[in-house]
Coordinates of C-alpha atoms in Angstrom, one line a residue:
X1 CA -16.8 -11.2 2.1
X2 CA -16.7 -7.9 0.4
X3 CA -19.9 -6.9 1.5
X4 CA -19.2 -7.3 5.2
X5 CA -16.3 -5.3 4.9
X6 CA -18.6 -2.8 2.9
X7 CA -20.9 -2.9 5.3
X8 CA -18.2 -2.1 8.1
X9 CA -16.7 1.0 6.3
X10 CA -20.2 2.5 6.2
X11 CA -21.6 1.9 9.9
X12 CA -18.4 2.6 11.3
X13 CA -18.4 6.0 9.0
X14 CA -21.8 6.9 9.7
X15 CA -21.7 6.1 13.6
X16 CA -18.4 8.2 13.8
X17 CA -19.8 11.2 11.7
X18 CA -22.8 11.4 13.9
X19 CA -20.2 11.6 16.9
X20 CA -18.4 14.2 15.6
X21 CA -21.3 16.1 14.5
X22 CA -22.5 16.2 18.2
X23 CA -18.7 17.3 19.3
X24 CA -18.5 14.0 21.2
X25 CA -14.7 13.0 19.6
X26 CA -13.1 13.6 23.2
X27 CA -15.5 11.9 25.4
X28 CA -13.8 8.0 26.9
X29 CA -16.0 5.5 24.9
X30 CA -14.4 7.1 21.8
X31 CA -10.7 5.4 23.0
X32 CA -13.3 2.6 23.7
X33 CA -15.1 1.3 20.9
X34 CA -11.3 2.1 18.9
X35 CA -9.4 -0.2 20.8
X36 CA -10.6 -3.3 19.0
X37 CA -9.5 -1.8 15.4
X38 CA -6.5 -0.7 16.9
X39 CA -5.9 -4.4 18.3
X40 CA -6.9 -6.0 14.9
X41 CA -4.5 -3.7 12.9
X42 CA -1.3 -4.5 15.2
X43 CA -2.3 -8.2 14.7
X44 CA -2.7 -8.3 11.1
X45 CA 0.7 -6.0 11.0
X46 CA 2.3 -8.3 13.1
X47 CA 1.5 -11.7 10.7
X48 CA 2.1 -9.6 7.2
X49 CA 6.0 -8.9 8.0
X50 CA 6.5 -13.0 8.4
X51 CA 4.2 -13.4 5.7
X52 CA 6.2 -10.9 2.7
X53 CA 9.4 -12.8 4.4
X54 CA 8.3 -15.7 3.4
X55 CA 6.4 -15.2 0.5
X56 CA 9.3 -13.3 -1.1
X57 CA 11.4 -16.2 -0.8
X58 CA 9.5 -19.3 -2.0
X59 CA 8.4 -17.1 -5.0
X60 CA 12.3 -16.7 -5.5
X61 CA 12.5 -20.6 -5.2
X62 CA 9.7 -21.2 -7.4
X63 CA 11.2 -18.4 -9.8
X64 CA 14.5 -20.4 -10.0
X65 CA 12.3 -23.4 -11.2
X66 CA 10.9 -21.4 -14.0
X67 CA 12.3 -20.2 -17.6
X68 CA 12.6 -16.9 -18.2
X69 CA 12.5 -16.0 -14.7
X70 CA 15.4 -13.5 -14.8
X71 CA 13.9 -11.4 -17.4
X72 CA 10.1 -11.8 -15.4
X73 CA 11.9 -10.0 -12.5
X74 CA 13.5 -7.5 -14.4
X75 CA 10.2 -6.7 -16.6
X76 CA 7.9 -6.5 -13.0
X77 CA 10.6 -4.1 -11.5
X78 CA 10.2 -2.1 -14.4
X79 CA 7.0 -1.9 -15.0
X80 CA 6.3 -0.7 -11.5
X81 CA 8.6 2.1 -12.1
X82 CA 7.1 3.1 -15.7
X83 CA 3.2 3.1 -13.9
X84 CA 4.7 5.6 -11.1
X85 CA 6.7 8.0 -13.5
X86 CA 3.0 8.1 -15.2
X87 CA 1.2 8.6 -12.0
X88 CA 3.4 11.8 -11.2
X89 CA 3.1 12.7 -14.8
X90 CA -0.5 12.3 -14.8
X91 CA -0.7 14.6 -11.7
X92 CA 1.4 17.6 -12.8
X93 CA -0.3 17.3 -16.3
X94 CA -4.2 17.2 -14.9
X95 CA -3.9 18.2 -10.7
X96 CA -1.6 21.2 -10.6
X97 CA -3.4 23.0 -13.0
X98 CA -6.7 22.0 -11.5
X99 CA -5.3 23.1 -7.8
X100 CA -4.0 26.6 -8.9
X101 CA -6.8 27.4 -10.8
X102 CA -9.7 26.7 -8.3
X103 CA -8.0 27.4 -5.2
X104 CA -7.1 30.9 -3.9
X105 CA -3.2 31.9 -4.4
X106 CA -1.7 33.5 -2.0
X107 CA 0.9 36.1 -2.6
X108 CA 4.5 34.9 -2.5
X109 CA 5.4 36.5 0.1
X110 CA 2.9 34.9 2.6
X111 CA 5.0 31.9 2.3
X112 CA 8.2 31.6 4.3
X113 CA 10.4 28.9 5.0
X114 CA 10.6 28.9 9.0
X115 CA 14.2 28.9 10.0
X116 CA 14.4 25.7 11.6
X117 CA 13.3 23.8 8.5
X118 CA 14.3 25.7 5.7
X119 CA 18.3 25.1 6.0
X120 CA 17.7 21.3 6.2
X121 CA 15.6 21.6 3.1
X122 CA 17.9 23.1 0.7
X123 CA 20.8 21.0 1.5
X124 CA 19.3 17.8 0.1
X125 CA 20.0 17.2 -3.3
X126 CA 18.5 14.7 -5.7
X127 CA 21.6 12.4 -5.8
X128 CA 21.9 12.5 -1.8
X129 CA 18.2 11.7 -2.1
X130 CA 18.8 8.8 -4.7
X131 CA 21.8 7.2 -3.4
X132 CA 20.1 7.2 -0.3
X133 CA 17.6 4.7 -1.4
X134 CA 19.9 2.2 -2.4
X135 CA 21.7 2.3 1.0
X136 CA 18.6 1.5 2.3
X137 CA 18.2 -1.5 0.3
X138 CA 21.0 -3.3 1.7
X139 CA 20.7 -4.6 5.0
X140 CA 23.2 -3.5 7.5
X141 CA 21.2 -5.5 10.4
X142 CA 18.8 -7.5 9.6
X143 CA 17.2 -7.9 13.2
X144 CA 16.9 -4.4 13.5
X145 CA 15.6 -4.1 10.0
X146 CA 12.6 -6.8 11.1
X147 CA 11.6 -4.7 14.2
X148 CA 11.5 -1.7 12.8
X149 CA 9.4 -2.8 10.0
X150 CA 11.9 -1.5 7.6
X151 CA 10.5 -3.5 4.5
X152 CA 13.2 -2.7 1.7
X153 CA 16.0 -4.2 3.3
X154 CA 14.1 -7.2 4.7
X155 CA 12.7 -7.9 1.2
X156 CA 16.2 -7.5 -0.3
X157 CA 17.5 -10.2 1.7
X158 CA 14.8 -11.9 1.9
X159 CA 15.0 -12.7 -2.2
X160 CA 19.1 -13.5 -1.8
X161 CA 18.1 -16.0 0.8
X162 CA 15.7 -17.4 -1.8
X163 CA 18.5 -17.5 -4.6
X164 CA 20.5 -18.9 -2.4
X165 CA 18.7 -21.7 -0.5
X166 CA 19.0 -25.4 -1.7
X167 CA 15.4 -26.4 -2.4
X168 CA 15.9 -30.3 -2.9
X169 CA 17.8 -32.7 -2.1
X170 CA 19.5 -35.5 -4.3
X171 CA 16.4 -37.3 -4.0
X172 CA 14.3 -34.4 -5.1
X173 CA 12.3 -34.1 -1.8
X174 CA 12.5 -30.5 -0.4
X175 CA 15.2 -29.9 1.8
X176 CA 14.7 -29.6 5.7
X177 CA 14.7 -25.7 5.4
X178 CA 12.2 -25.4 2.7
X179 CA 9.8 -27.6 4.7
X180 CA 10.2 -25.2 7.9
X181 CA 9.4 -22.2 6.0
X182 CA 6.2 -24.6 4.4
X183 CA 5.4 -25.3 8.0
X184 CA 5.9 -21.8 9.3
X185 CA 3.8 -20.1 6.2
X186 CA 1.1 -23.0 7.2
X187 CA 0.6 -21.4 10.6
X188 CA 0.7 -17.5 9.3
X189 CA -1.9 -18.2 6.8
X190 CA -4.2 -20.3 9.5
X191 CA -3.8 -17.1 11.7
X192 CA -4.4 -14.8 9.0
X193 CA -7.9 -16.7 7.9
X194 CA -8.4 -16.5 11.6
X195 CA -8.0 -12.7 12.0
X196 CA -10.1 -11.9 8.4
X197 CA -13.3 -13.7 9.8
X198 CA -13.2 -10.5 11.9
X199 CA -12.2 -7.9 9.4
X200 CA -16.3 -6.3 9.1
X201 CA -15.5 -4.7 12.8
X202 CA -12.0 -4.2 12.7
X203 CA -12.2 -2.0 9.6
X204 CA -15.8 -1.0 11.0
X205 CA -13.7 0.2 14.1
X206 CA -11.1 2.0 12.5
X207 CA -13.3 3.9 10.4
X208 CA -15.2 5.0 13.3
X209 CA -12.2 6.0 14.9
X210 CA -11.4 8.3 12.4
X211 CA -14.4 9.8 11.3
X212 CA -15.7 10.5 15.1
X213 CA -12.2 12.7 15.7
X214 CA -12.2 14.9 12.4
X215 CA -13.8 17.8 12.0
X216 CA -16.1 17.1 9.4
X217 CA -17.5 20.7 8.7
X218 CA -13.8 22.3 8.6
X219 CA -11.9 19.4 7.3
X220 CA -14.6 19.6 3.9
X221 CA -13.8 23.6 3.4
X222 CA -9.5 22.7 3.8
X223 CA -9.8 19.7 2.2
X224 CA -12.5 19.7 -0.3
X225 CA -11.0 20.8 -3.9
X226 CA -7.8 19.1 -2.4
X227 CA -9.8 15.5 -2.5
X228 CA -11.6 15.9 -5.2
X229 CA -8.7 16.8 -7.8
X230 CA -6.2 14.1 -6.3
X231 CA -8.7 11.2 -6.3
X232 CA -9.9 12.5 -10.2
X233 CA -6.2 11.4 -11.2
X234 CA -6.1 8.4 -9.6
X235 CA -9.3 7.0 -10.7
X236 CA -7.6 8.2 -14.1
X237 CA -5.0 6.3 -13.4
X238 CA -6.7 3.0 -12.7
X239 CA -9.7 2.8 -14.9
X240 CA -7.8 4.3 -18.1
X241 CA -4.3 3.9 -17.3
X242 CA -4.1 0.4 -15.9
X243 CA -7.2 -0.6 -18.4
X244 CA -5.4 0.4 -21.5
X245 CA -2.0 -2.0 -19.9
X246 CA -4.5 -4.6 -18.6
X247 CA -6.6 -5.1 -22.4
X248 CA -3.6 -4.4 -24.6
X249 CA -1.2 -6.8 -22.4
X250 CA -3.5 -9.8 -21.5
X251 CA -6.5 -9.2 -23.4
X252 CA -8.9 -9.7 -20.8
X253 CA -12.0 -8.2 -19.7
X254 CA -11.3 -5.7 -17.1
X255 CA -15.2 -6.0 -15.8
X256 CA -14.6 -9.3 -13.8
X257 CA -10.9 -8.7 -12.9
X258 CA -11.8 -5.4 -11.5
X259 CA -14.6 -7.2 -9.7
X260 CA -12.9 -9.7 -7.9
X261 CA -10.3 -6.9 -6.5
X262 CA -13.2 -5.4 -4.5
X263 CA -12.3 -7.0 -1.3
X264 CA -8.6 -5.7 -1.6
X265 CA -9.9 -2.2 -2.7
X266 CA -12.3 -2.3 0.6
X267 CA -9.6 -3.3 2.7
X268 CA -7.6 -0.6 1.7
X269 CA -9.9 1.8 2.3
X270 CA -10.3 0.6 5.9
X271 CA -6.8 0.0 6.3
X272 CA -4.7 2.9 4.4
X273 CA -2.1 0.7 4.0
X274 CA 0.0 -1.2 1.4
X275 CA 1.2 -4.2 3.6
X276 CA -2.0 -4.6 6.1
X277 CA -4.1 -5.4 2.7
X278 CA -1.4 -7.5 1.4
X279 CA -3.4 -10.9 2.3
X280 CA -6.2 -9.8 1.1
X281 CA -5.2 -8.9 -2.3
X282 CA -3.3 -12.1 -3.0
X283 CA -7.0 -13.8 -2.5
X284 CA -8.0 -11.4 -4.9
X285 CA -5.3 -11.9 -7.0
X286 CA -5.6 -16.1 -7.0
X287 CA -9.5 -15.4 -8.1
X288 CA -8.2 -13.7 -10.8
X289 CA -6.1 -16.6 -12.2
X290 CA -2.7 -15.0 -11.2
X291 CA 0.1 -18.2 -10.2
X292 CA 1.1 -18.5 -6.9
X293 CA 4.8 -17.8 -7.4
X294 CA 4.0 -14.6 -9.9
X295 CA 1.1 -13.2 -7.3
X296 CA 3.9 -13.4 -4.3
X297 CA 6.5 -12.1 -5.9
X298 CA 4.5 -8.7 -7.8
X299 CA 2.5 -8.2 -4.8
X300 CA 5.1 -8.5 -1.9
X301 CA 7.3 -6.4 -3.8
X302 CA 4.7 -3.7 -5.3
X303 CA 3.3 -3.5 -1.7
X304 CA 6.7 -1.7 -1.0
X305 CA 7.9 -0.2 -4.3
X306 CA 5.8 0.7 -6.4
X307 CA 4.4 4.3 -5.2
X308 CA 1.8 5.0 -8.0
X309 CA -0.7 6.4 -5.3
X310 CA 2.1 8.1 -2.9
X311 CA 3.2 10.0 -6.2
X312 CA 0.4 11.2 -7.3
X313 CA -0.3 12.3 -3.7
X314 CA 3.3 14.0 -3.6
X315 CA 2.6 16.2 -6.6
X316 CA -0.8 17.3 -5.0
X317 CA 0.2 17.9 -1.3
X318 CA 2.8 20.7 -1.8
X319 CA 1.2 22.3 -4.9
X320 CA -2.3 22.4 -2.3
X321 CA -0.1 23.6 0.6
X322 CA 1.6 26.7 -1.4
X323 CA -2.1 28.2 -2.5
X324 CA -4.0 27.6 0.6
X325 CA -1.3 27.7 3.6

């Protein structure tokens, strides 16, 4: 439940703030009572990869099934990059100013490019940049790809294998592949169900981790304006943004969709990551009314490419570097 989850983020904030406030961040029960959080995350990171994998490709063989598919895909990959050109639009229109005019400047000349960095820097250019994304795209070894965690390339061939299966046979029963992967998703999701019963004290865990090894009284004078401009946008972002989309495209009340995406929003905030709170928001997602094949397909692939969040966040970090470095 949401509120156990709640409940974690706050003791395992508080207990770790107390720790840090008593300089107790490099004693050994620190490493201690992180362990578990650490152990939950490599768990739940280990069942998500198998989990996209095969989400991405029975929502492709569900897609196939469905009219209008083609043009669904094509609008959700769109969309998704419309929302992030806002996002970075939304933070140079409302963050830089806000960062420049609050924050100290330095003089130009304080800021140098060290040697070792500043060569590599200026030889990247934005088509290097650009056609380097789709190399990454297409698989080269897919093995490799899977260990590494390299999600673009997995996903990518992850939705030609769903193209390209045979679903049925003559009969119209499902074919011997589609019921392994059926079987296989069966036993992800049982250990998944398994692993969120426990999510209160890994989040609670993580949290502490990270709270009882910062330094709470420096990282609020660094940090402080830096926060507090770049979460501004973002709730921007959501709550006026995504509202307008969410009321103009469906027409629904935003009150109880927002509502049931409070695990997911929890989660995240536990978690910091994308992927790790992918299960969780397809729960949240199903309470909302989304269908199964449209919620696997938009989420798996959002969790990797759409970068509303990291683009807001790569406007601010630069433009807060250059006045207070």
């Amino acid at each position: 439940p949401a509120s156990l989850v709640l409940y974690g983020v706050i003791v395992g904030g508080g207990i770790g703030a107390i720790f840090a406030a008593n300089d107790l961040s490099d004693e050994w029960y620190i490493d201690c009572l992180a362990l578990p959080g650490s152990l939950w995350m490599q768990v739940l990171q280990c069942l998500v990869l198998p989990m996209v994998i095969i989400s991405m490709i029975m929502a492709m063989v569900h897609m196939r099934q469905l009219p209008g598919s083609r043009k669904m895909a094509f609008t959700l990959v769109g969309m998704y990059m419309s929302t992030t050109v806002v996002a970075i639009l939304e933070a140079n229109a409302f963050g830089v100013p806000f960062i420049t005019n609050v924050v100290q400047e330095l003089d130009a000349s304080a800021i140098q490019a060290s040697d070792e960095y500043g060569s590599s820097v200026e030889d990247v250019k934005f088509i290097d940049a650009l056609l380097g994304v789709f190399e990454n795209m297409t698989p080269e070894n897919i093995i490799n790809d899977i260990a590494t965690s390299d999600m673009l390339p997995v996903i990518v061939a992850s939705v030609v294998f769903g193209i390209c299966i045979k679903a049925q046979e003559d009969d119209g029963s499902p074919t011997v592949t589609i019921k392994l992967i059926q079987q296989i998703n069966d036993v992800v999701v049982a250990c998944l169900m398994a692993v969120m019963k426990v999510a209160p004290f890994g989040v609670a865990s993580i949290v502490f981790s990270t709270a009882a090894t910062v330094d709470i009284e420096e990282a609020g004078k660094a940090l402080a304006w830096y926060l507090l401009g770049m979460w501004a946008v973002m709730l921007f972002h959501v709550f006026v943004f995504y509202t307008t989309i969410l009321v103009i495209g469906t027409g629904r009340n935003p009150f109880p969709y927002y509502k049931n995406l409070i695990p997911a929003v929890l989660m995240a905030l536990g978690m910091s990551s994308s992927m790790a709170t992918l299960p969780t928001t397809k729960q949240c997602a199903a309470k909302n009314g989304i269908r199964a094949e449209v919620r696997d397909l938009a989420l798996s692939l959002g969790a990797t490419i759409n970068m509303d969040g990291s683009g807001i966040a790569f406007i601010f970090i630069p433009c807060w570097l250059c006045t207070v470095q």
